């Protein structure tokens, strides 16, 4: 049994890693038991963590697991992640024993750690992501980034967010009509473009490409989104 720490000032988790056959014998299943001070009820009884190191998942594979799932591709991670826990609204999605990705409820990626690096991004001013449906024209997004091990902290980056149209996006063979937003990022040594495919009624980001560092893009598709109380 090897202890794991998550947000030590607010919560702690520990457990043992086990293997089981699952999702058509293609999945490595890890199980953790946890006691987090603010963990969500849906995952307080048992943290089920699944990492599928394969390009994509099928509807049958996703349906076979009752926990929230997303498809994630990054330069050093590629697989299907299952929600580990929710602490104060912050979602922790765990890629096996290699990395943790943190998301906001609307689908914004805020941080990742593991595999010898740690990246974090935070919006420091008003956030248009609170109500994307009301966005007219463009909006400025002020962020700060932390990049370890380069030891660059609070790097200021400005995003220019614009709605560019509506597109059909197919996720798990299900077609969705989503608004496409592009956010051009500009900061010291940082010139990238985030792309979001959004349900304008709810503001939920179903699919995205989000940069956490120069050259480090995180591509996400929400396969079975987390819904509080599910």
mmCIF file of C-alpha atoms in Angstrom:
data_model
loop_
_atom_site.group_PDB
_atom_site.id
_atom_site.type_symbol
_atom_site.label_atom_id
_atom_site.label_comp_id
_atom_site.label_asym_id
_atom_site.label_seq_id
_atom_site.Cartn_x
_atom_site.Cartn_y
_atom_site.Cartn_z
ATOM 1 C CA UNK A 1 0.000 0.000 0.000
ATOM 2 C CA UNK A 2 1.484 3.334 -0.984
ATOM 3 C CA UNK A 3 0.012 6.583 0.340
ATOM 4 C CA UNK A 4 -0.931 9.334 -2.083
ATOM 5 C CA UNK A 5 -1.427 12.987 -1.149
ATOM 6 C CA UNK A 6 -3.811 15.351 -2.972
ATOM 7 C CA UNK A 7 -4.081 19.026 -1.914
ATOM 8 C CA UNK A 8 -2.613 18.283 1.501
ATOM 9 C CA UNK A 9 -4.028 21.423 3.125
ATOM 10 C CA UNK A 10 -7.573 20.390 2.327
ATOM 11 C CA UNK A 11 -7.732 16.656 1.696
ATOM 12 C CA UNK A 12 -5.840 13.413 1.864
ATOM 13 C CA UNK A 13 -6.222 10.113 0.060
ATOM 14 C CA UNK A 14 -4.634 6.763 0.395
ATOM 15 C CA UNK A 15 -5.166 3.362 -1.027
ATOM 16 C CA UNK A 16 -3.832 0.357 -2.810
ATOM 17 C CA UNK A 17 -3.494 -0.133 -6.504
ATOM 18 C CA UNK A 18 -4.996 -3.331 -7.906
ATOM 19 C CA UNK A 19 -5.514 -4.820 -11.318
ATOM 20 C CA UNK A 20 -8.702 -6.250 -12.766
ATOM 21 C CA UNK A 21 -10.076 -7.154 -16.128
ATOM 22 C CA UNK A 22 -12.540 -4.613 -17.470
ATOM 23 C CA UNK A 23 -13.921 -2.864 -20.533
ATOM 24 C CA UNK A 24 -13.525 -5.801 -22.885
ATOM 25 C CA UNK A 25 -10.243 -6.834 -21.237
ATOM 26 C CA UNK A 26 -8.509 -3.698 -22.504
ATOM 27 C CA UNK A 27 -8.535 -1.670 -19.291
ATOM 28 C CA UNK A 28 -6.175 -1.588 -16.334
ATOM 29 C CA UNK A 29 -8.426 -0.916 -13.319
ATOM 30 C CA UNK A 30 -7.049 0.833 -10.263
ATOM 31 C CA UNK A 31 -9.052 1.158 -7.057
ATOM 32 C CA UNK A 32 -8.390 3.592 -4.229
ATOM 33 C CA UNK A 33 -10.232 4.117 -0.984
ATOM 34 C CA UNK A 34 -10.181 7.652 0.284
ATOM 35 C CA UNK A 35 -11.179 10.015 3.084
ATOM 36 C CA UNK A 36 -11.244 13.596 1.767
ATOM 37 C CA UNK A 37 -12.644 16.403 3.843
ATOM 38 C CA UNK A 38 -14.563 17.922 0.934
ATOM 39 C CA UNK A 39 -14.799 15.029 -1.501
ATOM 40 C CA UNK A 40 -18.019 14.754 -3.508
ATOM 41 C CA UNK A 41 -20.593 12.199 -2.409
ATOM 42 C CA UNK A 42 -20.539 10.469 -5.797
ATOM 43 C CA UNK A 43 -16.968 9.306 -5.251
ATOM 44 C CA UNK A 44 -16.560 9.372 -1.462
ATOM 45 C CA UNK A 45 -17.309 5.674 -1.025
ATOM 46 C CA UNK A 46 -14.600 4.510 -3.440
ATOM 47 C CA UNK A 47 -12.309 6.237 -5.857
ATOM 48 C CA UNK A 48 -12.316 4.261 -9.061
ATOM 49 C CA UNK A 49 -9.451 5.297 -11.321
ATOM 50 C CA UNK A 50 -9.115 3.908 -14.807
ATOM 51 C CA UNK A 51 -6.497 4.739 -17.399
ATOM 52 C CA UNK A 52 -6.909 3.226 -20.855
ATOM 53 C CA UNK A 53 -3.685 3.731 -22.847
ATOM 54 C CA UNK A 54 -5.294 3.575 -26.252
ATOM 55 C CA UNK A 55 -6.254 6.171 -28.887
ATOM 56 C CA UNK A 56 -9.996 6.095 -28.292
ATOM 57 C CA UNK A 57 -12.830 4.404 -26.459
ATOM 58 C CA UNK A 58 -16.033 2.881 -27.825
ATOM 59 C CA UNK A 59 -19.561 3.599 -26.583
ATOM 60 C CA UNK A 60 -19.753 0.073 -25.160
ATOM 61 C CA UNK A 61 -16.510 0.491 -23.220
ATOM 62 C CA UNK A 62 -17.639 3.793 -21.724
ATOM 63 C CA UNK A 63 -21.092 2.425 -20.866
ATOM 64 C CA UNK A 64 -19.487 -0.517 -19.050
ATOM 65 C CA UNK A 65 -18.031 1.837 -16.418
ATOM 66 C CA UNK A 66 -20.507 3.865 -14.360
ATOM 67 C CA UNK A 67 -18.008 6.577 -13.419
ATOM 68 C CA UNK A 68 -17.426 9.850 -15.324
ATOM 69 C CA UNK A 69 -14.886 9.503 -18.129
ATOM 70 C CA UNK A 70 -13.002 11.679 -20.566
ATOM 71 C CA UNK A 71 -10.587 11.115 -23.425
ATOM 72 C CA UNK A 72 -7.332 13.011 -22.987
ATOM 73 C CA UNK A 73 -4.348 13.457 -25.246
ATOM 74 C CA UNK A 74 -1.236 15.376 -24.215
ATOM 75 C CA UNK A 75 2.407 15.130 -25.301
ATOM 76 C CA UNK A 76 3.137 12.606 -22.532
ATOM 77 C CA UNK A 77 -0.305 11.075 -21.831
ATOM 78 C CA UNK A 78 -2.877 9.464 -24.114
ATOM 79 C CA UNK A 79 -5.850 7.597 -22.773
ATOM 80 C CA UNK A 80 -9.279 7.486 -21.178
ATOM 81 C CA UNK A 81 -9.349 8.909 -17.658
ATOM 82 C CA UNK A 82 -11.974 8.347 -14.985
ATOM 83 C CA UNK A 83 -12.733 10.921 -12.313
ATOM 84 C CA UNK A 84 -10.842 10.307 -9.091
ATOM 85 C CA UNK A 85 -12.424 12.856 -6.760
ATOM 86 C CA UNK A 86 -13.958 16.308 -6.539
ATOM 87 C CA UNK A 87 -12.671 18.707 -3.893
ATOM 88 C CA UNK A 88 -14.454 22.019 -3.570
ATOM 89 C CA UNK A 89 -15.573 21.842 -7.207
ATOM 90 C CA UNK A 90 -12.088 21.005 -8.457
ATOM 91 C CA UNK A 91 -12.099 17.737 -10.380
ATOM 92 C CA UNK A 92 -9.076 15.429 -10.288
ATOM 93 C CA UNK A 93 -8.718 13.053 -13.230
ATOM 94 C CA UNK A 94 -5.920 10.520 -12.841
ATOM 95 C CA UNK A 95 -3.917 8.901 -15.651
ATOM 96 C CA UNK A 96 -2.853 5.664 -14.015
ATOM 97 C CA UNK A 97 0.064 6.324 -11.700
ATOM 98 C CA UNK A 98 1.641 8.802 -14.082
ATOM 99 C CA UNK A 99 -0.196 12.116 -13.907
ATOM 100 C CA UNK A 100 -3.150 14.044 -12.504
ATOM 101 C CA UNK A 101 -5.188 16.572 -14.517
ATOM 102 C CA UNK A 102 -7.389 19.106 -12.736
ATOM 103 C CA UNK A 103 -10.525 20.574 -14.337
ATOM 104 C CA UNK A 104 -13.170 23.094 -13.401
ATOM 105 C CA UNK A 105 -16.843 22.032 -13.619
ATOM 106 C CA UNK A 106 -17.222 23.838 -16.978
ATOM 107 C CA UNK A 107 -14.379 21.835 -18.555
ATOM 108 C CA UNK A 108 -11.474 24.281 -18.239
ATOM 109 C CA UNK A 109 -8.150 22.613 -17.462
ATOM 110 C CA UNK A 110 -6.426 24.345 -14.568
ATOM 111 C CA UNK A 111 -3.380 22.208 -13.814
ATOM 112 C CA UNK A 112 -1.480 18.973 -14.262
ATOM 113 C CA UNK A 113 1.260 17.274 -12.305
ATOM 114 C CA UNK A 114 3.362 14.166 -12.672
ATOM 115 C CA UNK A 115 5.860 12.738 -15.158
ATOM 116 C CA UNK A 116 8.506 15.132 -13.879
ATOM 117 C CA UNK A 117 6.583 18.365 -14.445
ATOM 118 C CA UNK A 118 3.876 20.532 -12.964
ATOM 119 C CA UNK A 119 1.838 23.154 -14.857
ATOM 120 C CA UNK A 120 -0.925 25.399 -13.540
ATOM 121 C CA UNK A 121 -3.102 28.155 -15.017
ATOM 122 C CA UNK A 122 -5.525 30.513 -13.302
ATOM 123 C CA UNK A 123 -7.784 33.310 -14.466
ATOM 124 C CA UNK A 124 -7.011 36.428 -12.449
ATOM 125 C CA UNK A 125 -9.834 38.729 -13.574
ATOM 126 C CA UNK A 126 -13.435 38.417 -14.787
ATOM 127 C CA UNK A 127 -14.016 35.153 -16.622
ATOM 128 C CA UNK A 128 -16.145 35.075 -19.804
ATOM 129 C CA UNK A 129 -16.357 31.306 -19.273
ATOM 130 C CA UNK A 130 -18.894 31.966 -16.540
ATOM 131 C CA UNK A 131 -21.446 32.870 -19.228
ATOM 132 C CA UNK A 132 -20.148 32.138 -22.722
ATOM 133 C CA UNK A 133 -23.620 32.419 -24.233
ATOM 134 C CA UNK A 134 -23.602 36.136 -23.450
ATOM 135 C CA UNK A 135 -20.286 36.798 -25.204
ATOM 136 C CA UNK A 136 -20.577 39.454 -27.894
ATOM 137 C CA UNK A 137 -17.561 40.120 -30.086
ATOM 138 C CA UNK A 138 -14.355 39.357 -28.207
ATOM 139 C CA UNK A 139 -13.377 39.121 -24.549
ATOM 140 C CA UNK A 140 -10.040 39.466 -22.806
ATOM 141 C CA UNK A 141 -8.953 36.740 -20.406
ATOM 142 C CA UNK A 142 -6.140 37.518 -17.975
ATOM 143 C CA UNK A 143 -4.237 34.479 -16.733
ATOM 144 C CA UNK A 144 -1.146 33.544 -14.793
ATOM 145 C CA UNK A 145 0.824 30.345 -15.404
ATOM 146 C CA UNK A 146 3.229 28.344 -13.266
ATOM 147 C CA UNK A 147 5.698 26.050 -15.020
ATOM 148 C CA UNK A 148 7.834 23.559 -13.113
ATOM 149 C CA UNK A 149 10.625 22.407 -13.444
ATOM 150 C CA UNK A 150 11.499 25.591 -15.345
ATOM 151 C CA UNK A 151 10.630 27.516 -12.137
ATOM 152 C CA UNK A 152 8.630 30.167 -13.970
ATOM 153 C CA UNK A 153 5.888 31.372 -11.660
ATOM 154 C CA UNK A 154 2.945 33.729 -12.193
ATOM 155 C CA UNK A 155 3.764 34.263 -15.885
ATOM 156 C CA UNK A 156 1.190 36.795 -17.180
ATOM 157 C CA UNK A 157 -0.686 35.721 -20.307
ATOM 158 C CA UNK A 158 -3.555 37.510 -22.059
ATOM 159 C CA UNK A 159 -6.155 35.573 -23.991
ATOM 160 C CA UNK A 160 -8.413 37.036 -26.675
ATOM 161 C CA UNK A 161 -11.561 34.909 -26.846
ATOM 162 C CA UNK A 162 -13.833 34.958 -29.904
ATOM 163 C CA UNK A 163 -16.776 32.900 -31.094
ATOM 164 C CA UNK A 164 -16.023 31.724 -34.633
ATOM 165 C CA UNK A 165 -19.134 29.716 -35.484
ATOM 166 C CA UNK A 166 -21.108 26.551 -34.860
ATOM 167 C CA UNK A 167 -19.874 23.075 -35.732
ATOM 168 C CA UNK A 168 -21.112 19.500 -35.534
ATOM 169 C CA UNK A 169 -18.929 17.439 -33.225
ATOM 170 C CA UNK A 170 -19.290 13.669 -32.935
ATOM 171 C CA UNK A 171 -18.436 12.148 -29.543
ATOM 172 C CA UNK A 172 -18.954 8.413 -29.056
ATOM 173 C CA UNK A 173 -20.996 8.287 -32.285
ATOM 174 C CA UNK A 174 -23.309 10.996 -30.928
ATOM 175 C CA UNK A 175 -23.515 14.193 -33.029
ATOM 176 C CA UNK A 176 -23.560 17.465 -31.105
ATOM 177 C CA UNK A 177 -24.115 20.985 -32.425
ATOM 178 C CA UNK A 178 -21.608 23.102 -30.513
ATOM 179 C CA UNK A 179 -20.343 26.669 -30.643
ATOM 180 C CA UNK A 180 -16.662 26.958 -31.442
ATOM 181 C CA UNK A 181 -14.572 29.526 -29.579
ATOM 182 C CA UNK A 182 -10.934 30.355 -30.177
ATOM 183 C CA UNK A 183 -8.700 32.035 -27.639
ATOM 184 C CA UNK A 184 -5.390 33.466 -28.820
ATOM 185 C CA UNK A 185 -2.851 33.446 -25.978
ATOM 186 C CA UNK A 186 -0.059 36.004 -25.775
ATOM 187 C CA UNK A 187 2.630 36.231 -23.091
ATOM 188 C CA UNK A 188 6.385 35.962 -22.544
ATOM 189 C CA UNK A 189 7.513 33.126 -24.824
ATOM 190 C CA UNK A 190 3.907 31.980 -25.170
ATOM 191 C CA UNK A 191 1.957 32.213 -28.435
ATOM 192 C CA UNK A 192 -0.725 29.544 -28.705
ATOM 193 C CA UNK A 193 -4.447 29.205 -29.465
ATOM 194 C CA UNK A 194 -6.974 27.433 -27.272
ATOM 195 C CA UNK A 195 -10.042 25.998 -28.999
ATOM 196 C CA UNK A 196 -13.298 25.155 -27.231
ATOM 197 C CA UNK A 197 -16.461 23.431 -28.482
ATOM 198 C CA UNK A 198 -19.209 24.535 -26.127
ATOM 199 C CA UNK A 199 -22.876 23.910 -25.372
ATOM 200 C CA UNK A 200 -23.960 27.553 -25.248
ATOM 201 C CA UNK A 201 -27.031 26.834 -23.143
ATOM 202 C CA UNK A 202 -25.001 25.417 -20.272
ATOM 203 C CA UNK A 203 -21.553 26.807 -21.050
ATOM 204 C CA UNK A 204 -20.133 23.289 -20.763
ATOM 205 C CA UNK A 205 -17.007 22.542 -22.815
ATOM 206 C CA UNK A 206 -17.515 19.172 -24.488
ATOM 207 C CA UNK A 207 -14.310 19.210 -26.496
ATOM 208 C CA UNK A 208 -11.235 21.394 -26.359
ATOM 209 C CA UNK A 209 -7.564 21.983 -27.023
ATOM 210 C CA UNK A 210 -6.073 23.906 -24.118
ATOM 211 C CA UNK A 211 -2.442 24.883 -23.603
ATOM 212 C CA UNK A 212 -0.941 24.666 -20.126
ATOM 213 C CA UNK A 213 2.565 25.618 -21.296
ATOM 214 C CA UNK A 214 4.297 26.522 -24.566
ATOM 215 C CA UNK A 215 3.995 23.491 -26.811
ATOM 216 C CA UNK A 216 2.017 21.529 -24.211
ATOM 217 C CA UNK A 217 -1.531 21.105 -25.512
ATOM 218 C CA UNK A 218 -4.190 19.084 -23.718
ATOM 219 C CA UNK A 219 -6.918 17.708 -26.014
ATOM 220 C CA UNK A 220 -10.061 16.626 -24.194
ATOM 221 C CA UNK A 221 -13.357 15.020 -25.160
ATOM 222 C CA UNK A 222 -15.965 14.557 -22.444
ATOM 223 C CA UNK A 223 -17.234 10.997 -22.869
ATOM 224 C CA UNK A 224 -19.380 10.769 -19.743
ATOM 225 C CA UNK A 225 -19.299 14.144 -17.959
ATOM 226 C CA UNK A 226 -19.400 14.436 -14.216
ATOM 227 C CA UNK A 227 -22.762 15.584 -12.902
ATOM 228 C CA UNK A 228 -23.053 16.368 -9.173
ATOM 229 C CA UNK A 229 -25.234 13.818 -7.447
ATOM 230 C CA UNK A 230 -25.000 11.236 -10.212
#
